[in-house]
Coordinates of C-alpha atoms in Angstrom, one line a residue:
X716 CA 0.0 0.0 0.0
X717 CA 0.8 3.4 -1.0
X718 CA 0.4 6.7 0.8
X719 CA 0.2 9.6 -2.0
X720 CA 0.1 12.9 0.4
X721 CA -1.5 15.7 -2.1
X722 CA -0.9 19.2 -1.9
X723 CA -2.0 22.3 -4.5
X724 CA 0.6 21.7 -7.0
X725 CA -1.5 18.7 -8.6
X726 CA -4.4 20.5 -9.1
X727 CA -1.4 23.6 -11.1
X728 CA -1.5 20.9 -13.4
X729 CA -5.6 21.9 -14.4
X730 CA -4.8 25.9 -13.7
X731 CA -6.0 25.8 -9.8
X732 CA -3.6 28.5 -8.3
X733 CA -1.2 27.5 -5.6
X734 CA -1.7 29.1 -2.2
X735 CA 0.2 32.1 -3.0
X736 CA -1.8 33.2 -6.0
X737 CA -5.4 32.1 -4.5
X738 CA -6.5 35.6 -3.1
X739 CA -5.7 37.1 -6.5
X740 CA -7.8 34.3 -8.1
X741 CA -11.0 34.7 -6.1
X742 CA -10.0 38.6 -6.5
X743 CA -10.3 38.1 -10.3
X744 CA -13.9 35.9 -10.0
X745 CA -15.6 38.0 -8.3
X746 CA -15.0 41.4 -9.6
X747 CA -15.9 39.8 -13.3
X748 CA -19.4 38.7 -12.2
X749 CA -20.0 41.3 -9.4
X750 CA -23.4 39.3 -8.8
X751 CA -25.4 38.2 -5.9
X752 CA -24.4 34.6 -4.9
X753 CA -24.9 32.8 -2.5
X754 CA -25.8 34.7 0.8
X755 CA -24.0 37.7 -0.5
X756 CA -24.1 40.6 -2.4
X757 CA -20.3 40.9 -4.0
X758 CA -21.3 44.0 -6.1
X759 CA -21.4 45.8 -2.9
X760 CA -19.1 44.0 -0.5
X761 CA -16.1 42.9 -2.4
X762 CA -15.3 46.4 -3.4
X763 CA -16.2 47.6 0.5
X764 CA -14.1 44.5 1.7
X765 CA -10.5 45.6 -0.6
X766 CA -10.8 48.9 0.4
X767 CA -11.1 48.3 4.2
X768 CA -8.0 45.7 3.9
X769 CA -6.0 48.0 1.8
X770 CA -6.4 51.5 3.7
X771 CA -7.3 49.8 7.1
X772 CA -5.8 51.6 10.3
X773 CA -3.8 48.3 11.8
X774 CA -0.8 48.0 10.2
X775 CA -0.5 44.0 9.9
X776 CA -4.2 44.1 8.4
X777 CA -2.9 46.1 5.5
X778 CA 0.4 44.4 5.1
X779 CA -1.1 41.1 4.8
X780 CA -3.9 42.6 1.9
X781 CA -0.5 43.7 0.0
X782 CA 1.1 40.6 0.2
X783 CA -1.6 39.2 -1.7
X784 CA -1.6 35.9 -0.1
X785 CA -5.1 34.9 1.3
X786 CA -3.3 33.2 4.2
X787 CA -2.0 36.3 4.9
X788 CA -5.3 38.2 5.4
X789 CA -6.9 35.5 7.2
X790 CA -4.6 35.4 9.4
X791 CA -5.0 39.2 10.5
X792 CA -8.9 38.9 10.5
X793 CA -9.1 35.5 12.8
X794 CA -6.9 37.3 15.5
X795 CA -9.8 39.4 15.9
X796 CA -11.8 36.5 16.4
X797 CA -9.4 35.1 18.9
X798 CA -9.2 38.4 20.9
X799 CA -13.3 38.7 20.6
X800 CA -13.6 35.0 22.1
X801 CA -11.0 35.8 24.8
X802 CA -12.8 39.2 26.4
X803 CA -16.2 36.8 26.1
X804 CA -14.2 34.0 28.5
X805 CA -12.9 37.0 30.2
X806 CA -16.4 38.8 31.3
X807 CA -17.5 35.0 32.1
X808 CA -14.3 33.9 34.3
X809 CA -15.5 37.3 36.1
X810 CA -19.0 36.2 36.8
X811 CA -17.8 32.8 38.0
X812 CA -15.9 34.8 41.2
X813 CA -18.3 36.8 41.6
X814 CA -16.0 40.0 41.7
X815 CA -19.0 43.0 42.0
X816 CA -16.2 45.2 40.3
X817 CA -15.2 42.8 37.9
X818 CA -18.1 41.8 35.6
X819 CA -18.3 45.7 34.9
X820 CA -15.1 46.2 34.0
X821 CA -14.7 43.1 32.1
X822 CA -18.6 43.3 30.2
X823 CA -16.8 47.1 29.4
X824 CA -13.9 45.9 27.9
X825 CA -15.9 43.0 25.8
X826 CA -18.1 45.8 24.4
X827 CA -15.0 47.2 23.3
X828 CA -13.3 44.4 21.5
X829 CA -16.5 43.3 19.6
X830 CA -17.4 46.8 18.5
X831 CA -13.5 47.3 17.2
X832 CA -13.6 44.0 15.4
X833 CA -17.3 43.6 13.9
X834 CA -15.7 44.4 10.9
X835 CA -13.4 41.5 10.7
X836 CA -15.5 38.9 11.9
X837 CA -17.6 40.6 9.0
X838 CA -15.2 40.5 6.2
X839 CA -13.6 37.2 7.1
X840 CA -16.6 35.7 6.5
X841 CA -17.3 37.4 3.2
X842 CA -13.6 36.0 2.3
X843 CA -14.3 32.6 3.4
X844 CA -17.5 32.4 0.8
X845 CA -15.8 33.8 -2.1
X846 CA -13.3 31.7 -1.7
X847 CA -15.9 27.9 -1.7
X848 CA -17.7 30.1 -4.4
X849 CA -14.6 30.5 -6.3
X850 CA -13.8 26.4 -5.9
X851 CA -17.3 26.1 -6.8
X852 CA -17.5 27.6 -10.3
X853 CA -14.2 26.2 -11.2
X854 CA -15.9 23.0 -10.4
X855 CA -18.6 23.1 -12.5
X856 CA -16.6 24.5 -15.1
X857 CA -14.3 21.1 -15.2
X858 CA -17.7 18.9 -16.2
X859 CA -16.6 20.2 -19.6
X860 CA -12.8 20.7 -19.8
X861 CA -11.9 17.6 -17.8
X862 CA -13.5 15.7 -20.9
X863 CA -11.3 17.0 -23.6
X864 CA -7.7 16.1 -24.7
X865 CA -6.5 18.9 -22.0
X866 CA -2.8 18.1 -21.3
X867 CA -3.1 19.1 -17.7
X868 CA -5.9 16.9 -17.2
X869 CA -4.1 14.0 -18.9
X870 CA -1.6 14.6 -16.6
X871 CA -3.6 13.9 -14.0
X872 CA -5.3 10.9 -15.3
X873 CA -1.7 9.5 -15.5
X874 CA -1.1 10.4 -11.8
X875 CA -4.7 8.3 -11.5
X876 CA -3.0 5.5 -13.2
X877 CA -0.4 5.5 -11.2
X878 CA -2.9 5.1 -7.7
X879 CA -3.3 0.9 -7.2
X880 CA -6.1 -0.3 -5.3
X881 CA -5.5 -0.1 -1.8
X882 CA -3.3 2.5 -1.8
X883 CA -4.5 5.9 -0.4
X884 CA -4.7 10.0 -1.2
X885 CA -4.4 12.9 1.4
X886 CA -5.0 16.2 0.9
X887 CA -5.1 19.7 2.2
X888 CA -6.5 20.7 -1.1
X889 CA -10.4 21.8 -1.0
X890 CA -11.0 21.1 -4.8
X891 CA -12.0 18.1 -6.2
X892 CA -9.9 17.4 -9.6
X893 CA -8.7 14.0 -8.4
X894 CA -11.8 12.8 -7.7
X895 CA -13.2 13.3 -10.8
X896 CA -10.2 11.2 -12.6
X897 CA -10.3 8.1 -10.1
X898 CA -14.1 8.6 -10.6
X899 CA -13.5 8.2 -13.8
X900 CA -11.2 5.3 -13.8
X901 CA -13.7 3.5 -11.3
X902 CA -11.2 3.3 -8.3
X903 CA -13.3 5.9 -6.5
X904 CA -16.4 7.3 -6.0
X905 CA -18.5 10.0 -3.4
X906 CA -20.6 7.2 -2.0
X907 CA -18.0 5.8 0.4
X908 CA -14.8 7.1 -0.8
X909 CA -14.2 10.2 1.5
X910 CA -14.4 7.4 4.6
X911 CA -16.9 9.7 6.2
X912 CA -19.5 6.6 6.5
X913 CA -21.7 5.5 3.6
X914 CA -23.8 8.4 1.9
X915 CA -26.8 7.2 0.1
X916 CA -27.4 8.2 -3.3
X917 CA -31.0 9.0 -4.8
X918 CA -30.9 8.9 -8.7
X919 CA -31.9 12.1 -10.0
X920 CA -33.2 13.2 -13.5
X921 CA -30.7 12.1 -15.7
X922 CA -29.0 8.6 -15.7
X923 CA -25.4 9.0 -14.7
X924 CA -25.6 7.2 -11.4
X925 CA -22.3 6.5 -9.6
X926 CA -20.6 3.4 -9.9
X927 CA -22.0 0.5 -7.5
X928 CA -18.8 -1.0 -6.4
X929 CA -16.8 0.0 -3.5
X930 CA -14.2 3.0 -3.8
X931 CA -10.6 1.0 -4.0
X932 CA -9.0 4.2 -3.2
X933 CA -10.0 6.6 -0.6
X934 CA -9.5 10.6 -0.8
X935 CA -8.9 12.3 2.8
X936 CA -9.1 16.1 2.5
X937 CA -7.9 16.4 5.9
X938 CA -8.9 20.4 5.8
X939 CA -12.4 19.3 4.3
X940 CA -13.8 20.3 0.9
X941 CA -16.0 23.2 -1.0
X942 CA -18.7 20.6 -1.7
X943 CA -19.4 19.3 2.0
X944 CA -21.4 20.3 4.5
X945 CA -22.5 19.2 8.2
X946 CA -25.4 16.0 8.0
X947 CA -27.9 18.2 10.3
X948 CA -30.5 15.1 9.0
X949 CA -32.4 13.9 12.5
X950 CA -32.0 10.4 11.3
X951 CA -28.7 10.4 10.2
X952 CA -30.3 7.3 7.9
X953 CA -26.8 7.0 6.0
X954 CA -24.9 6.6 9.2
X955 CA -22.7 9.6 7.5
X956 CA -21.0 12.6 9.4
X957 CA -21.1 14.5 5.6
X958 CA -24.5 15.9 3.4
X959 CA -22.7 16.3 -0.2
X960 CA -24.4 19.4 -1.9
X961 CA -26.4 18.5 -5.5
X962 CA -24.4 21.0 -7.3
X963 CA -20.8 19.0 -6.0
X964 CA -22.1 15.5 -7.6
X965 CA -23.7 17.4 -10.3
X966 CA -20.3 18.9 -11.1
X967 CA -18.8 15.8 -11.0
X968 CA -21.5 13.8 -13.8
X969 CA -23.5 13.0 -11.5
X970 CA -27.3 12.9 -11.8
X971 CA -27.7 11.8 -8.2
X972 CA -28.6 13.8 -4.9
X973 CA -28.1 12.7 -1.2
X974 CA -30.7 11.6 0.7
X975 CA -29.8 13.8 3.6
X976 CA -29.6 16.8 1.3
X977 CA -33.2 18.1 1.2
X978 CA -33.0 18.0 4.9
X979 CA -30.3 20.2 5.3
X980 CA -30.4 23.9 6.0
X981 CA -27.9 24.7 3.5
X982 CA -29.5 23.2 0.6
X983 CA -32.9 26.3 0.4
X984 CA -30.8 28.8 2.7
X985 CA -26.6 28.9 3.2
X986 CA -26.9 31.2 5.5
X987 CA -27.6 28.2 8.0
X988 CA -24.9 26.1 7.7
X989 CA -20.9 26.3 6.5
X990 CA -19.3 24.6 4.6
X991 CA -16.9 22.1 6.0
X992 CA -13.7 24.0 5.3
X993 CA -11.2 24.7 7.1
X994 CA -9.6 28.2 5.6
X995 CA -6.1 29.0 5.0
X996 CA -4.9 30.5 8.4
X997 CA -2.4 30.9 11.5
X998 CA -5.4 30.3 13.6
X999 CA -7.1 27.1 12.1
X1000 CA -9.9 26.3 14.3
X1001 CA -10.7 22.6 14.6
X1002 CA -12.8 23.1 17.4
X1003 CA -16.4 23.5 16.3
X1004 CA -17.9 20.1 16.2
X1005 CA -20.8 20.6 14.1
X1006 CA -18.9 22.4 11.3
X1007 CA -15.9 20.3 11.9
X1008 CA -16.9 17.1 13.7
X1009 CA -16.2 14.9 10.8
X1010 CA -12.4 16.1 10.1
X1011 CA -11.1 14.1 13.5
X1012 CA -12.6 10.6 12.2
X1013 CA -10.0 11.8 9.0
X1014 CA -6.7 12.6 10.7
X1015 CA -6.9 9.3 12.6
X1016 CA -7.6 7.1 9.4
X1017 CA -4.6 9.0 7.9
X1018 CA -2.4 8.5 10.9
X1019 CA -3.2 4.7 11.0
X1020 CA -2.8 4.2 6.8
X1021 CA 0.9 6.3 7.0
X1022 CA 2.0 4.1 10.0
X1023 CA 0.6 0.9 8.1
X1024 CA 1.9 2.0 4.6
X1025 CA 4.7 0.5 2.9
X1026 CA 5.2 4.1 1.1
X1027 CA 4.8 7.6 1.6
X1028 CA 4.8 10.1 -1.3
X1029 CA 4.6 13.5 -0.6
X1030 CA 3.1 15.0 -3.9
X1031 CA 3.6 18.6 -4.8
X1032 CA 3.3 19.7 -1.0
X1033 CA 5.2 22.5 0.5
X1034 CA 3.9 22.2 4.3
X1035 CA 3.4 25.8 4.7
X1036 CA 4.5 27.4 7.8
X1037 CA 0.7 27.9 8.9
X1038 CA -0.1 24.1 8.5
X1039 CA 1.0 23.4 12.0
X1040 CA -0.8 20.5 13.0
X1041 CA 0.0 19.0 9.4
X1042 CA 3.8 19.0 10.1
X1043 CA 3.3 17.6 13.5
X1044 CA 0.9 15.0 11.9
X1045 CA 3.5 13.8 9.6
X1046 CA 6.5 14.0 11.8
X1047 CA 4.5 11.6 14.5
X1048 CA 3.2 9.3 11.7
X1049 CA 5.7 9.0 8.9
X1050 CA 9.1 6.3 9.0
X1051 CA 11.4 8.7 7.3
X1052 CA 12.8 5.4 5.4
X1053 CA 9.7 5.3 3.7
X1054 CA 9.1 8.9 2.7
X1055 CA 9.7 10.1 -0.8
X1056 CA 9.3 14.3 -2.1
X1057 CA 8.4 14.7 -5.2
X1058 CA 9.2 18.2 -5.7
X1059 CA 10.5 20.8 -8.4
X1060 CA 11.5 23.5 -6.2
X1061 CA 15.1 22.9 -4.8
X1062 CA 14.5 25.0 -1.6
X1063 CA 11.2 23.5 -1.2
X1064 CA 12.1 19.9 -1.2
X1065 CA 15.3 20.8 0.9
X1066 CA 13.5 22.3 3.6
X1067 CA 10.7 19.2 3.3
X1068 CA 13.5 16.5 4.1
X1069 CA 15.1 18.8 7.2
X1070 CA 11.6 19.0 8.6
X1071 CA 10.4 15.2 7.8
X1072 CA 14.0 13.7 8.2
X1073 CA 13.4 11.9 4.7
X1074 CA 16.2 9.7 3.3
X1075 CA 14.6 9.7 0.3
X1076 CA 13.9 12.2 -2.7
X1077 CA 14.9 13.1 -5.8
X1078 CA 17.6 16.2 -4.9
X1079 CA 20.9 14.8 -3.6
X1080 CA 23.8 17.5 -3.7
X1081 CA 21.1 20.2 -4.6
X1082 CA 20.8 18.5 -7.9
X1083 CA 17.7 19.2 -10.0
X1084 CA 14.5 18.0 -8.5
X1085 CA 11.7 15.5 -10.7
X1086 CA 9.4 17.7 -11.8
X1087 CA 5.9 15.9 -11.4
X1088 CA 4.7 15.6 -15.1
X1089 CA 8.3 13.8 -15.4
X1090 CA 7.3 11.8 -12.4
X1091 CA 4.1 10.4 -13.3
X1092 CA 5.6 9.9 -16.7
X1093 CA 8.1 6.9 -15.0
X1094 CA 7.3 3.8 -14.5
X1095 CA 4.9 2.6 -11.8

């Protein structure tokens, strides 16, 4: 069994921007439609939004915005959510003494903190739904391009090629390019192959019904995906901690809805629910269990397939500095005899094997790395 650990260089290969580029992406979307989607009105707030970041009093706020990089900028707007949850526990730690000076002071200084962050909690949460409407549109638009001759999306149907049963994919990618090419070379599909429990497919009005047969190849997205959303269905009749929204299986081919879809709040009204995603961030928050309650279930089926594995490939993954819990993940989990970096970037795949203590990759001597359309090319 094989471990391929995915990061945003695979999905280069269709035109998905790496991390660095993102912000500039969604930047791009949105001002070309300048439409009402979703639970937002972009014509309004995008423009609002960019000129707040870019003239904004606080210093690091308007650094990150010129950086460009939508890590960056989330970063700067979720430390006003940490500082806003921090004067809440304050004013609560208060009551709990029953200090008759305290509550005052504290309730004052709460006041304070939400009224001079309102508009980040605000705008961070504007970001956070351009960016699963940006991964949505560039989902529905690969129906059509992922069926021609494409070279990047041959490339990726080579990578597909190269996935044997049993093996396994993680990612910290929230698109969902590889799924549609091991759906399409029957080693995967949505009913069982994000290991989130079995989700029960209704056929809808065309005829492209998933495959029946088990996924041989699982996809983690350890940092969830666009298309997923909390099962709020009473019953829970699929035994499933996911609800997969019509337009993500639509996108992918597939005429079929989720049982537990019509029962969720998102599917008439997004302003109810989330999206299971966990954004690009310093200050990832794991800790909401009905947004995030399925993503633990995922990091401990990873950590038991990279200590079982006979081989670890870490695929076009830089472990940025903010994914924190990713590097201690792999240090933990991974026998650095078994690791492998496939890697273009010298420096990149340099710094991977100090920080993963991998014996194997392709740069020896600072020697030119395998650059992954070369890799996938080789022999299996």
């Amino acid at each position: 069994m094989n471990i391929y650990i995915v990061g945003a260089g695979v999905s280069h290969q269709v035109s998905y921007p790496l991390g660095g580029a993102l912000f500039s992406y969604i930047d791009s979307y949105i001002r070309d439609r300048r439409a009402s989607l979703d639970r937002k009105d972009y014509a309004k707030e995008w423009p609002k939004l960019c000129r707040w970041l870019k003239g904004n009093r606080d210093s690091l706020v308007r650094a990150a915005y010129i950086t460009g990089n939508i890590e960056n900028i989330f970063t700067a707007l979720d430390f006003a959510r940490k500082l806003r949850d921090e004067g809440h526990s304050k004013v609560a730690r208060s009551i709990r003494k029953s200090d008759q000076a305290g509550p005052i002071d504290a309730e004052a200084d709460s006041k304070r903190i939400d009224q001079q962050t309102d508009l980040h909690l605000r705008y961070s949460c504007i970001l956070r739904w351009a960016m699963v409407r940006y991964f949505q549109q560039r989902h529905q638009e690969d129906l059509n391009i992922s069926k021609t001759q494409d070279t990047g999306w041959q490339v990726l149907r080579r990578f597909g090629e190269k996935v044997k049963p049993r093996d396994v994919v993680i990612t910290f990618n929230y698109d969902a390019t590889l799924e549609r090419v091991l759906l399409e070379q029957g080693k995967w599909n949505p009913s069982d192959g994000y290991r989130l429990g079995i989700t029960r497919l209704q056929p809808g009005n065309g005829s492209h019904c998933p495959p029946s047969q088990p996924s041989t190849v699982p996809i983690l997205h350890l940092h969830g995906s666009f298309g997923w959303y909390t099962n709020f269905s009473p019953s829970h009749l699929n035994g499933t901690y996911i609800s997969l929204s019509a337009d993500f299986l639509h996108g992918l081919g597939i005429e079929a809805e989720d049982v537990t879809w019509q029962d969720n709040p998102a599917s008439s009204n997004p302003t109810h629910v989330d999206p299971i995603v966990i954004h690009p961030s310093f200050f990832k928050d794991y800790n909401d269990w009905r947004q995030y309650g399925a993503l633990p279930e995922l990091w401990k089926e990873a950590a038991e397939a990279l200590r079982a594995t006979d081989h670890i490939y870490i695929v076009c993954y830089s472990l940025p500095a903010a994914d924190s819990a990713a590097l201690t993940f792999l240090v933990t989990n991974c026998d650095r005899k078994k690791v492998e970096i496939i890697e273009r970037d010298v420096a990149t795949c340099m710094r991977l094997r100090q920080l993963l203590g991998s014996c194997r990759s392709p740069v020896l001597n600072l020697k030119p790395t395998i650059d992954f359309k070369d890799w996938v090319e080789t022999a299996s």
